Every structure is written in structure tokens, then in C-alpha cells.
PDB file of C-alpha atoms and ligand atoms in Angstrom:
ATOM      1  CA  MET A   1     125.505  97.963  96.175  1.00  0.00           C
ATOM      2  CA  GLN A   2     124.540  98.322  99.726  1.00  0.00           C
ATOM      3  CA  PHE A   3     125.794  98.619 102.552  1.00  0.00           C
ATOM      4  CA  TYR A   4     125.281 100.250 106.217  1.00  0.00           C
ATOM      5  CA  LEU A   5     126.711 100.206 109.933  1.00  0.00           C
ATOM      6  CA  LEU A   6     124.548  99.442 112.696  1.00  0.00           C
ATOM      7  CA  GLY A   7     124.948 101.428 116.193  1.00  0.00           C
ATOM      8  CA  TYR A   8     123.819 103.702 118.875  1.00  0.00           C
ATOM      9  CA  PRO A   9     124.364 106.317 119.031  1.00  0.00           C
ATOM     10  CA  LEU A  10     126.145 106.807 115.667  1.00  0.00           C
ATOM     11  CA  GLY A  11     126.811 110.688 115.794  1.00  0.00           C
ATOM     12  CA  HIS A  12     129.705 111.589 114.005  1.00  0.00           C
ATOM     13  CA  SER A  13     130.750 108.767 112.623  1.00  0.00           C
ATOM     14  CA  MET A  14     133.767 108.428 110.064  1.00  0.00           C
ATOM     15  CA  SER A  15     132.980 104.935 108.288  1.00  0.00           C
ATOM     16  CA  PRO A  16     130.462 106.382 105.053  1.00  0.00           C
ATOM     17  CA  PHE A  17     133.621 108.908 104.911  1.00  0.00           C
ATOM     18  CA  LEU A  18     135.973 105.473 104.509  1.00  0.00           C
ATOM     19  CA  HIS A  19     133.506 103.111 102.718  1.00  0.00           C
ATOM     20  CA  GLN A  20     132.223 106.003  99.893  1.00  0.00           C
ATOM     21  CA  ALA A  21     135.970 106.240  99.253  1.00  0.00           C
ATOM     22  CA  PHE A  22     136.536 102.660  98.817  1.00  0.00           C
ATOM     23  CA  LEU A  23     133.934 102.406  96.519  1.00  0.00           C
ATOM     24  CA  SER A  24     135.246 104.831  94.368  1.00  0.00           C
ATOM     25  CA  GLN A  25     138.777 103.573  94.228  1.00  0.00           C
ATOM     26  CA  ALA A  26     136.803 100.388  93.369  1.00  0.00           C
ATOM     27  CA  LYS A  27     134.953 102.283  90.767  1.00  0.00           C
ATOM     28  CA  LEU A  28     131.576 100.434  92.074  1.00  0.00           C
ATOM     29  CA  GLU A  29     128.497 102.403  92.529  1.00  0.00           C
ATOM     30  CA  GLY A  30     127.066 102.127  95.874  1.00  0.00           C
ATOM     31  CA  HIS A  31     125.864 103.400  98.904  1.00  0.00           C
ATOM     32  CA  TYR A  32     127.141 103.178 102.834  1.00  0.00           C
ATOM     33  CA  GLU A  33     124.458 104.562 105.290  1.00  0.00           C
ATOM     34  CA  LEU A  34     124.199 104.865 108.741  1.00  0.00           C
ATOM     35  CA  LYS A  35     121.577 102.863 110.678  1.00  0.00           C
ATOM     36  CA  GLU A  36     121.204 104.482 114.299  1.00  0.00           C
ATOM     37  CA  ILE A  37     119.052 101.897 116.109  1.00  0.00           C
ATOM     38  CA  SER A  38     117.964 102.370 119.222  1.00  0.00           C
ATOM     39  CA  PRO A  39     118.268  99.642 122.282  1.00  0.00           C
ATOM     40  CA  LYS A  40     114.201  99.262 122.487  1.00  0.00           C
ATOM     41  CA  THR A  41     113.848  98.555 118.343  1.00  0.00           C
ATOM     42  CA  PHE A  42     117.223  96.287 117.525  1.00  0.00           C
ATOM     43  CA  SER A  43     115.461  93.322 117.330  1.00  0.00           C
ATOM     44  CA  GLU A  44     112.721  94.892 115.024  1.00  0.00           C
ATOM     45  CA  GLU A  45     115.258  96.320 113.276  1.00  0.00           C
ATOM     46  CA  VAL A  46     117.839  93.568 112.559  1.00  0.00           C
ATOM     47  CA  THR A  47     114.678  91.467 111.374  1.00  0.00           C
ATOM     48  CA  ARG A  48     113.307  93.771 108.613  1.00  0.00           C
ATOM     49  CA  LEU A  49     117.091  94.696 107.365  1.00  0.00           C
ATOM     50  CA  LYS A  50     117.267  90.462 107.231  1.00  0.00           C
ATOM     51  CA  GLU A  51     113.624  90.870 104.736  1.00  0.00           C
ATOM     52  CA  MET A  52     115.112  93.733 102.994  1.00  0.00           C
ATOM     53  CA  GLY A  53     118.207  92.519 101.972  1.00  0.00           C
ATOM     54  CA  CYS A  54     121.995  94.340 101.412  1.00  0.00           C
ATOM     55  CA  ASP A  55     125.318  93.496 100.546  1.00  0.00           C
ATOM     56  CA  GLY A  56     126.332  93.586 104.133  1.00  0.00           C
ATOM     57  CA  PHE A  57     127.303  95.785 107.170  1.00  0.00           C
ATOM     58  CA  ASN A  58     128.880  96.987 109.881  1.00  0.00           C
ATOM     59  CA  ILE A  59     128.551  96.804 112.975  1.00  0.00           C
ATOM     60  CA  THR A  60     129.436  98.764 116.314  1.00  0.00           C
ATOM     61  CA  ILE A  61     128.522  99.764 120.201  1.00  0.00           C
ATOM     62  CA  PRO A  62     127.002  98.749 121.512  1.00  0.00           C
ATOM     63  CA  TYR A  63     125.528  95.686 119.296  1.00  0.00           C
ATOM     64  CA  LYS A  64     128.673  94.043 118.571  1.00  0.00           C
ATOM     65  CA  VAL A  65     127.521  90.877 120.529  1.00  0.00           C
ATOM     66  CA  ASP A  66     124.042  91.888 120.603  1.00  0.00           C
ATOM     67  CA  ILE A  67     123.887  90.596 116.811  1.00  0.00           C
ATOM     68  CA  LEU A  68     125.089  86.588 117.167  1.00  0.00           C
ATOM     69  CA  PRO A  69     121.941  85.215 117.439  1.00  0.00           C
ATOM     70  CA  PHE A  70     121.052  86.550 114.111  1.00  0.00           C
ATOM     71  CA  LEU A  71     124.136  84.940 112.186  1.00  0.00           C
ATOM     72  CA  ASP A  72     123.629  81.979 110.149  1.00  0.00           C
ATOM     73  CA  ARG A  73     127.546  81.540 110.785  1.00  0.00           C
ATOM     74  CA  VAL A  74     130.576  83.089 112.478  1.00  0.00           C
ATOM     75  CA  ASP A  75     134.160  83.294 111.605  1.00  0.00           C
ATOM     76  CA  SER A  76     136.527  81.252 114.135  1.00  0.00           C
ATOM     77  CA  GLU A  77     138.376  85.131 114.541  1.00  0.00           C
ATOM     78  CA  ALA A  78     135.189  86.446 116.007  1.00  0.00           C
ATOM     79  CA  GLU A  79     134.141  83.476 118.029  1.00  0.00           C
ATOM     80  CA  ALA A  80     137.215  83.449 119.795  1.00  0.00           C
ATOM     81  CA  ILE A  81     136.756  87.404 120.264  1.00  0.00           C
ATOM     82  CA  GLY A  82     133.024  86.696 121.260  1.00  0.00           C
ATOM     83  CA  ALA A  83     131.895  89.990 118.494  1.00  0.00           C
ATOM     84  CA  VAL A  84     131.368  90.808 115.266  1.00  0.00           C
ATOM     85  CA  ASN A  85     131.621  94.104 113.581  1.00  0.00           C
ATOM     86  CA  THR A  86     131.609  92.771 110.054  1.00  0.00           C
ATOM     87  CA  VAL A  87     128.064  91.009 108.247  1.00  0.00           C
ATOM     88  CA  VAL A  88     128.548  89.179 104.934  1.00  0.00           C
ATOM     89  CA  VAL A  89     125.410  88.278 103.084  1.00  0.00           C
ATOM     90  CA  GLU A  90     125.989  85.406 100.529  1.00  0.00           C
ATOM     91  CA  ASP A  91     122.942  83.869  99.114  1.00  0.00           C
ATOM     92  CA  ASP A  92     120.867  85.318 102.053  1.00  0.00           C
ATOM     93  CA  LYS A  93     122.903  84.378 104.766  1.00  0.00           C
ATOM     94  CA  TRP A  94     124.312  86.268 107.377  1.00  0.00           C
ATOM     95  CA  ILE A  95     128.428  85.565 108.052  1.00  0.00           C
ATOM     96  CA  GLY A  96     130.138  87.335 111.061  1.00  0.00           C
ATOM     97  CA  TYR A  97     133.777  88.792 111.226  1.00  0.00           C
ATOM     98  CA  ASN A  98     135.697  91.150 113.436  1.00  0.00           C
ATOM     99  CA  THR A  99     138.348  92.947 111.388  1.00  0.00           C
ATOM    100  CA  ASP A 100     138.678  95.315 114.307  1.00  0.00           C
ATOM    101  CA  GLY A 101     142.137  93.769 115.757  1.00  0.00           C
ATOM    102  CA  ARG A 102     143.723  92.521 112.317  1.00  0.00           C
ATOM    103  CA  GLY A 103     143.095  95.978 111.479  1.00  0.00           C
ATOM    104  CA  TYR A 104     145.109  97.165 114.645  1.00  0.00           C
ATOM    105  CA  VAL A 105     147.798  94.964 113.891  1.00  0.00           C
ATOM    106  CA  THR A 106     148.191  95.363 110.266  1.00  0.00           C
ATOM    107  CA  SER A 107     148.730  99.000 111.235  1.00  0.00           C
ATOM    108  CA  LEU A 108     151.402  98.855 113.776  1.00  0.00           C
ATOM    109  CA  LYS A 109     153.458  96.129 111.837  1.00  0.00           C
ATOM    110  CA  TYR A 110     153.108  98.831 108.862  1.00  0.00           C
ATOM    111  CA  HIS A 111     154.903 101.264 110.984  1.00  0.00           C
ATOM    112  CA  PHE A 112     157.018  99.046 113.233  1.00  0.00           C
ATOM    113  CA  PRO A 113     157.609  95.834 111.126  1.00  0.00           C
ATOM    114  CA  ALA A 114     160.613  94.886 113.284  1.00  0.00           C
ATOM    115  CA  LEU A 115     158.167  94.357 116.529  1.00  0.00           C
ATOM    116  CA  PHE A 116     157.162  91.230 114.224  1.00  0.00           C
ATOM    117  CA  THR A 117     160.330  89.883 113.453  1.00  0.00           C
ATOM    118  CA  THR A 118     161.870  89.569 116.536  1.00  0.00           C
ATOM    119  CA  LYS A 119     160.424  88.149 120.021  1.00  0.00           C
ATOM    120  CA  SER A 120     158.703  91.140 121.391  1.00  0.00           C
ATOM    121  CA  ARG A 121     156.924  92.234 124.514  1.00  0.00           C
ATOM    122  CA  PHE A 122     153.716  93.355 124.289  1.00  0.00           C
ATOM    123  CA  LEU A 123     151.747  95.185 126.797  1.00  0.00           C
ATOM    124  CA  VAL A 124     148.137  95.697 126.621  1.00  0.00           C
ATOM    125  CA  LEU A 125     146.405  98.522 128.743  1.00  0.00           C
ATOM    126  CA  GLY A 126     142.680  97.114 129.277  1.00  0.00           C
ATOM    127  CA  ALA A 127     140.455  93.939 128.872  1.00  0.00           C
ATOM    128  CA  GLY A 128     137.409  95.259 127.505  1.00  0.00           C
ATOM    129  CA  GLY A 129     135.895  94.436 123.869  1.00  0.00           C
ATOM    130  CA  ALA A 130     138.745  97.076 121.944  1.00  0.00           C
ATOM    131  CA  SER A 131     141.348  94.761 123.697  1.00  0.00           C
ATOM    132  CA  ARG A 132     139.731  91.560 123.148  1.00  0.00           C
ATOM    133  CA  GLY A 133     140.192  92.239 119.051  1.00  0.00           C
ATOM    134  CA  ILE A 134     143.839  93.076 119.889  1.00  0.00           C
ATOM    135  CA  VAL A 135     145.192  91.085 121.900  1.00  0.00           C
ATOM    136  CA  HIS A 136     143.536  88.290 119.638  1.00  0.00           C
ATOM    137  CA  ALA A 137     144.913  89.205 116.575  1.00  0.00           C
ATOM    138  CA  LEU A 138     148.564  89.997 118.105  1.00  0.00           C
ATOM    139  CA  ASN A 139     148.030  86.312 119.690  1.00  0.00           C
ATOM    140  CA  ASN A 140     147.574  85.413 115.773  1.00  0.00           C
ATOM    141  CA  GLU A 141     151.027  86.474 115.393  1.00  0.00           C
ATOM    142  CA  ILE A 142     153.374  86.118 118.410  1.00  0.00           C
ATOM    143  CA  CYS A 143     152.253  83.531 120.687  1.00  0.00           C
ATOM    144  CA  ASP A 144     154.117  83.482 124.361  1.00  0.00           C
ATOM    145  CA  ALA A 145     154.328  87.607 124.564  1.00  0.00           C
ATOM    146  CA  ILE A 146     151.434  89.732 125.699  1.00  0.00           C
ATOM    147  CA  THR A 147     150.379  90.730 128.817  1.00  0.00           C
ATOM    148  CA  VAL A 148     147.490  92.793 129.765  1.00  0.00           C
ATOM    149  CA  CYS A 149     146.776  95.068 132.661  1.00  0.00           C
ATOM    150  CA  ASN A 150     143.599  95.935 134.098  1.00  0.00           C
ATOM    151  CA  ARG A 151     141.871  97.136 136.900  1.00  0.00           C
ATOM    152  CA  THR A 152     139.871  94.435 137.544  1.00  0.00           C
ATOM    153  CA  VAL A 153     142.711  91.946 136.730  1.00  0.00           C
ATOM    154  CA  GLU A 154     140.556  89.045 137.091  1.00  0.00           C
ATOM    155  CA  LYS A 155     139.256  90.151 133.269  1.00  0.00           C
ATOM    156  CA  ALA A 156     142.673  90.406 131.762  1.00  0.00           C
ATOM    157  CA  ASP A 157     143.036  86.916 133.297  1.00  0.00           C
ATOM    158  CA  ALA A 158     140.292  85.604 131.317  1.00  0.00           C
ATOM    159  CA  LEU A 159     141.099  87.300 127.976  1.00  0.00           C
ATOM    160  CA  LEU A 160     144.283  85.553 128.124  1.00  0.00           C
ATOM    161  CA  GLU A 161     142.764  82.327 128.809  1.00  0.00           C
ATOM    162  CA  SER A 162     140.434  82.638 125.889  1.00  0.00           C
ATOM    163  CA  LEU A 163     143.743  82.775 123.562  1.00  0.00           C
ATOM    164  CA  SER A 164     144.300  80.038 121.708  1.00  0.00           C
ATOM    165  CA  GLY A 165     147.782  78.096 122.167  1.00  0.00           C
ATOM    166  CA  SER A 166     148.718  80.468 125.461  1.00  0.00           C
ATOM    167  CA  LYS A 167     150.873  79.409 127.975  1.00  0.00           C
ATOM    168  CA  GLN A 168     150.356  80.299 131.611  1.00  0.00           C
ATOM    169  CA  LEU A 169     149.870  84.002 130.952  1.00  0.00           C
ATOM    170  CA  ALA A 170     148.106  86.280 133.165  1.00  0.00           C
ATOM    171  CA  GLY A 171     146.992  89.575 133.663  1.00  0.00           C
ATOM    172  CA  ILE A 172     148.461  92.497 136.009  1.00  0.00           C
ATOM    173  CA  SER A 173     147.548  95.257 137.482  1.00  0.00           C
ATOM    174  CA  TYR A 174     148.175  99.013 136.448  1.00  0.00           C
ATOM    175  CA  GLU A 175     150.943  99.177 139.548  1.00  0.00           C
ATOM    176  CA  GLU A 176     153.008  96.441 138.491  1.00  0.00           C
ATOM    177  CA  ALA A 177     153.042  97.491 134.746  1.00  0.00           C
ATOM    178  CA  GLU A 178     154.685 101.080 135.733  1.00  0.00           C
ATOM    179  CA  LYS A 179     157.048  98.959 137.685  1.00  0.00           C
ATOM    180  CA  THR A 180     158.433  96.702 134.984  1.00  0.00           C
ATOM    181  CA  LEU A 181     157.514  99.236 132.235  1.00  0.00           C
ATOM    182  CA  ASP A 182     160.953  98.950 130.523  1.00  0.00           C
ATOM    183  CA  MET A 183     160.522  95.204 130.170  1.00  0.00           C
ATOM    184  CA  TYR A 184     158.097  95.762 127.236  1.00  0.00           C
ATOM    185  CA  ASP A 185     158.521  96.798 123.272  1.00  0.00           C
ATOM    186  CA  CYS A 186     155.511  97.466 122.846  1.00  0.00           C
ATOM    187  CA  ILE A 187     152.427  99.330 124.687  1.00  0.00           C
ATOM    188  CA  ILE A 188     149.154  99.559 123.723  1.00  0.00           C
ATOM    189  CA  ASN A 189     146.341 101.666 125.462  1.00  0.00           C
ATOM    190  CA  THR A 190     143.152 100.609 124.367  1.00  0.00           C
ATOM    191  CA  THR A 191     140.831 101.857 127.230  1.00  0.00           C
ATOM    192  CA  SER A 192     139.247 105.054 126.552  1.00  0.00           C
ATOM    193  CA  VAL A 193     141.405 107.114 129.154  1.00  0.00           C
ATOM    194  CA  GLY A 194     142.479 110.214 127.457  1.00  0.00           C
ATOM    195  CA  MET A 195     139.795 110.517 124.930  1.00  0.00           C
ATOM    196  CA  GLU A 196     137.526 114.189 124.980  1.00  0.00           C
ATOM    197  CA  PRO A 197     136.492 115.403 127.173  1.00  0.00           C
ATOM    198  CA  HIS A 198     138.938 114.164 129.572  1.00  0.00           C
ATOM    199  CA  THR A 199     142.171 114.880 127.422  1.00  0.00           C
ATOM    200  CA  ARG A 200     144.271 115.334 130.395  1.00  0.00           C
ATOM    201  CA  ASN A 201     143.804 112.128 131.897  1.00  0.00           C
ATOM    202  CA  GLN A 202     146.690 109.057 131.433  1.00  0.00           C
ATOM    203  CA  ALA A 203     146.023 105.498 131.710  1.00  0.00           C
ATOM    204  CA  ILE A 204     149.658 104.516 133.060  1.00  0.00           C
ATOM    205  CA  SER A 205     152.765 106.594 134.230  1.00  0.00           C
ATOM    206  CA  LEU A 206     155.531 106.301 132.114  1.00  0.00           C
ATOM    207  CA  LYS A 207     158.245 106.920 134.527  1.00  0.00           C
ATOM    208  CA  HIS A 208     159.890 103.655 133.532  1.00  0.00           C
ATOM    209  CA  LEU A 209     159.666 103.885 130.028  1.00  0.00           C
ATOM    210  CA  SER A 210     162.866 102.660 127.591  1.00  0.00           C
ATOM    211  CA  LYS A 211     163.550 104.720 124.759  1.00  0.00           C
ATOM    212  CA  ASP A 212     163.188 101.925 122.882  1.00  0.00           C
ATOM    213  CA  THR A 213     159.798 100.974 123.135  1.00  0.00           C
ATOM    214  CA  VAL A 214     157.033 102.047 120.588  1.00  0.00           C
ATOM    215  CA  VAL A 215     153.440 103.315 122.686  1.00  0.00           C
ATOM    216  CA  SER A 216     150.622 103.052 120.678  1.00  0.00           C
ATOM    217  CA  ASP A 217     146.796 104.782 121.497  1.00  0.00           C
ATOM    218  CA  ILE A 218     143.571 103.587 120.177  1.00  0.00           C
ATOM    219  CA  VAL A 219     142.419 107.030 121.152  1.00  0.00           C
ATOM    220  CA  TYR A 220     142.429 109.308 118.515  1.00  0.00           C
ATOM    221  CA  LYS A 221     140.182 112.276 119.596  1.00  0.00           C
ATOM    222  CA  PRO A 222     142.203 114.437 119.985  1.00  0.00           C
ATOM    223  CA  PHE A 223     144.721 112.541 117.721  1.00  0.00           C
ATOM    224  CA  HIS A 224     147.949 113.749 120.331  1.00  0.00           C
ATOM    225  CA  THR A 225     146.719 111.974 123.179  1.00  0.00           C
ATOM    226  CA  THR A 226     148.479 113.033 126.450  1.00  0.00           C
ATOM    227  CA  LEU A 227     150.557 109.462 126.996  1.00  0.00           C
ATOM    228  CA  LEU A 228     151.235 109.893 123.224  1.00  0.00           C
ATOM    229  CA  GLN A 229     152.688 113.442 124.116  1.00  0.00           C
ATOM    230  CA  ASP A 230     154.458 112.180 127.338  1.00  0.00           C
ATOM    231  CA  ALA A 231     156.123 109.049 125.212  1.00  0.00           C
ATOM    232  CA  LYS A 232     157.417 111.372 122.874  1.00  0.00           C
ATOM    233  CA  LYS A 233     158.872 113.633 125.034  1.00  0.00           C
ATOM    234  CA  ARG A 234     160.678 110.719 126.845  1.00  0.00           C
ATOM    235  CA  GLY A 235     161.930 109.820 123.680  1.00  0.00           C
ATOM    236  CA  ALA A 236     159.877 106.819 122.775  1.00  0.00           C
ATOM    237  CA  GLN A 237     158.363 106.082 119.813  1.00  0.00           C
ATOM    238  CA  ILE A 238     154.916 106.176 118.897  1.00  0.00           C
ATOM    239  CA  HIS A 239     151.788 104.908 116.763  1.00  0.00           C
ATOM    240  CA  HIS A 240     148.792 106.354 116.583  1.00  0.00           C
ATOM    241  CA  GLY A 241     145.846 104.301 116.710  1.00  0.00           C
ATOM    242  CA  HIS A 242     143.317 106.305 114.540  1.00  0.00           C
ATOM    243  CA  GLU A 243     144.402 103.975 111.106  1.00  0.00           C
ATOM    244  CA  MET A 244     142.499 100.913 113.214  1.00  0.00           C
ATOM    245  CA  LEU A 245     139.661 102.491 112.061  1.00  0.00           C
ATOM    246  CA  VAL A 246     140.837 102.650 108.536  1.00  0.00           C
ATOM    247  CA  TYR A 247     142.261  99.341 108.556  1.00  0.00           C
ATOM    248  CA  GLN A 248     139.218  97.526 109.824  1.00  0.00           C
ATOM    249  CA  ALA A 249     136.842  99.035 107.557  1.00  0.00           C
ATOM    250  CA  ALA A 250     139.210  98.061 104.277  1.00  0.00           C
ATOM    251  CA  LEU A 251     139.459  94.745 105.390  1.00  0.00           C
ATOM    252  CA  ALA A 252     135.247  94.298 106.120  1.00  0.00           C
ATOM    253  CA  PHE A 253     135.243  96.115 102.371  1.00  0.00           C
ATOM    254  CA  LYS A 254     137.455  92.955 100.877  1.00  0.00           C
ATOM    255  CA  LEU A 255     135.194  90.700 102.748  1.00  0.00           C
ATOM    256  CA  TRP A 256     132.204  92.264 101.032  1.00  0.00           C
ATOM    257  CA  THR A 257     133.272  93.202  97.738  1.00  0.00           C
ATOM    258  CA  GLY A 258     136.903  91.020  96.817  1.00  0.00           C
ATOM    259  CA  PHE A 259     138.583  94.379  96.268  1.00  0.00           C
ATOM    260  CA  THR A 260     141.622  95.211  98.171  1.00  0.00           C
ATOM    261  CA  VAL A 261     141.872  99.115  98.577  1.00  0.00           C
ATOM    262  CA  ASP A 262     145.213 101.166  98.774  1.00  0.00           C
ATOM    263  CA  VAL A 263     144.471 102.743 102.164  1.00  0.00           C
ATOM    264  CA  ARG A 264     147.326 105.116 102.305  1.00  0.00           C
ATOM    265  CA  PRO A 265     145.462 108.068 100.008  1.00  0.00           C
ATOM    266  CA  VAL A 266     142.318 107.435 102.701  1.00  0.00           C
ATOM    267  CA  ILE A 267     144.365 107.697 105.502  1.00  0.00           C
ATOM    268  CA  GLN A 268     145.816 111.178 104.522  1.00  0.00           C
ATOM    269  CA  ALA A 269     142.662 112.272 103.747  1.00  0.00           C
ATOM    270  CA  PHE A 270     141.182 111.077 107.142  1.00  0.00           C
ATOM    271  CA  GLU A 271     144.130 112.336 109.246  1.00  0.00           C
ATOM    272  CA  GLU A 272     143.398 115.697 107.233  1.00  0.00           C
ATOM    273  CA  LYS A 273     139.919 116.125 108.976  1.00  0.00           C
ATOM    274  CA  LEU A 274     140.984 114.901 112.357  1.00  0.00           C
ATOM    275  CA  ILE A 275     143.785 117.493 112.483  1.00  0.00           C
ATOM    276  CA  LYS A 276     141.877 120.369 110.813  1.00  0.00           C
TER     277      LYS A 276
HETATM  278  P1  ATR B   1     136.235  98.982 124.668  1.00  0.00           P
HETATM  279  O1  ATR B   1     134.798  98.289 123.639  1.00  0.00           O
HETATM  280  O2  ATR B   1     136.087 100.577 124.701  1.00  0.00           O
HETATM  281  O3  ATR B   1     137.142  98.093 124.973  1.00  0.00           O
HETATM  282  P2  ATR B   1     135.034  98.093 127.425  1.00  0.00           P
HETATM  283  O4  ATR B   1     134.118  96.745 126.345  1.00  0.00           O
HETATM  284  O5  ATR B   1     133.637  98.635 128.476  1.00  0.00           O
HETATM  285  O6  ATR B   1     134.762  99.322 126.083  1.00  0.00           O
HETATM  286  O7  ATR B   1     136.153  98.535 128.099  1.00  0.00           O
HETATM  287  C1  ATR B   1     136.539  99.407 128.566  1.00  0.00           C
HETATM  288  C2  ATR B   1     138.240  99.320 129.448  1.00  0.00           C
HETATM  289  O8  ATR B   1     138.621 100.002 129.517  1.00  0.00           O
HETATM  290  C3  ATR B   1     138.304  98.236 130.591  1.00  0.00           C
HETATM  291  O9  ATR B   1     139.464  97.228 130.212  1.00  0.00           O
HETATM  292  C4  ATR B   1     138.374  98.923 131.918  1.00  0.00           C
HETATM  293  O10 ATR B   1     138.713  98.803 132.714  1.00  0.00           O
HETATM  294  P3  ATR B   1     138.098  97.775 133.710  1.00  0.00           P
HETATM  295  O11 ATR B   1     137.568  96.241 133.202  1.00  0.00           O
HETATM  296  O12 ATR B   1     138.902  97.591 135.014  1.00  0.00           O
HETATM  297  O13 ATR B   1     136.425  98.531 134.543  1.00  0.00           O
HETATM  298  C5  ATR B   1     139.078 100.246 130.836  1.00  0.00           C
HETATM  299  N1  ATR B   1     139.120 101.235 131.643  1.00  0.00           N
HETATM  300  C6  ATR B   1     137.708 102.540 131.159  1.00  0.00           C
HETATM  301  N2  ATR B   1     137.972 103.369 132.091  1.00  0.00           N
HETATM  302  C7  ATR B   1     139.072 102.996 133.061  1.00  0.00           C
HETATM  303  C8  ATR B   1     139.904 103.896 133.508  1.00  0.00           C
HETATM  304  N3  ATR B   1     139.493 105.217 134.146  1.00  0.00           N
HETATM  305  N4  ATR B   1     141.187 103.675 134.088  1.00  0.00           N
HETATM  306  C9  ATR B   1     141.897 102.349 133.521  1.00  0.00           C
HETATM  307  N5  ATR B   1     140.979 101.776 132.661  1.00  0.00           N
HETATM  308  C10 ATR B   1     140.064 101.706 132.366  1.00  0.00           C
END
């Protein structure tokens, strides 16, 4: 079987490591290769891939939206998010999915199931691509308790308006979120604030954080972000968002092969690579 990751730049992508582990777990012969495509040749390269054929591919920054016109069909979740990270090839037809948000939520649910069995209030920091996937996936689990905080509040409003079944949800500013922080059961950073090399930056002040709140960060380089360290010092529970990468990959692999991966050993190996 032949799979690819399309993106630019791809640098030290962990996806080949993850998918190779899945292939050997599934006892399938196959390859997962990086296809770094410069924006100048995107259209040509995608057309060539269509001619060449493959069993499926992932698509990452900056092409999660640019791939849409090349698809024969887009599933409803990816359509609502407005971006695709996984393409399944079925009888030469390309079908687009988005497993990012669902991957994230699967990890959060694994570690903090109680967040999903009681009426929890979620605060999501950021309203960009990563946030869209996560907010839509959260909305599929719970309906009316998601607040999005963004520097540009209008962008947060627009994201919340795109949710199905949502009622009068509005975005808020960082100032407002900081003042009311103790209201939330879970705070999720989806911005790149705190990522290497600017590791001392923190998206939000946790002065009013409650000990009962779960603080989650999708930034995983460094593994212990300043936000998570601060939350831990204040006695709150923390969630490392790196597992999103493993779960989104496992969901893509299931779409391609039908095989359900046991993600735990793969997460362990991934963590060893991240922490060393
Ligand atoms: P991604 O795909 O990683 O989500 P994106 O779509 O470019 O990237 O979105 C980046 C998000 O991080 C946005 O919500 C952005 O806020 P604005 O819409 O107000 O620009 C947020 N972001 C980026 N840098 C930030 C910073 N220094 N402080 C707060 N938010 C930041």
C-alpha cells in the first residue's frame, strides 16, 4: 500500500514514524512517504498524484483548504470545518475527511472522561484552523458550552456561528476570559503561543484558574509548555495535546485500511522521541 503526506515545509514530520508503526501493527506491507510540494507547483503535483494513483494521503499546512477543488467528495464534518487533512482513494475517486479535531477529542476523552459525562464548560483559545477542527469535534460531543477566545473576537464569533445546533454563542476577548477563568472545566490552547523557539510565551494568564479545571495545550514542542507548567503549579490537571497527532493519524489509517490501531504503544514510543 502506498500513502503520502503532502505539505510545505515538512521538516521533521513524525507522520512516517507513526504510520510505519501502524502498518507493522496491522501486518500490512506498505510505505508512507513525505511529498514536500512548493506552493508554485501544488496544482501540477496534485494532478500528477491523481494520475499515478495511491491508496490515500494526508495533507497538512498550508494545503488543507487548497486541496478542496481536487476532491470528488468531502464528508460532512470536513465540509463544516472547511478543511481536509485526510484523503481516501476509492475507485480512483478522492474523498476528503478531517480527523484532526476528532483525534484531539479522543485523546482528551481518554484522559478525562468525566468532562464528557457531565455538563462541562470549555474555553478554546484561538480561532484558526486547529481551533476549527477541535471546536467542531467538541460540538459533536456536547452542544452549548463552548466559548472561543481570540485576539480578533469577530473570528471567534464566525467560528461559533458555523457550528450546527449552536445557540447564541459568542466569542470573547482574552481580557474577559482571564477575568472569568474559574468558570471553565477545561481550557484548550489551540494557538501556537509557547511553541519553540518562543517557549516562554503563554497565551493566557492563569491567575483566576480553578484547581478543578483541566488545562490542555496542543503545542508539544516543548513537551512541558509554560502554560502547562503554570497550570500544574497552580494545582490544576493538565493534558498534553501531542496525542492529537497520533489519534488523527490512527483515524486516517482506519479510513484507509479498516484497521483499528492500538495507539497506546505508539504514543509511548512517540513520547520517548519527543522527550529525549
Ligand atoms: P492554525 O492552523 O495553527 O490554527 P492559524 O489558522 O493561522 O493557524 O490560526 C492561528 C490562531 O492563533 C489564531 O486564532 C490567532 O489569533 P488571531 O486570529 O487573533 O490572529 C492565534 N494566535 C497566533 N499568534 C497569537 C498570539 N501571539 N497571541 C494570541 N493568539 C495568537
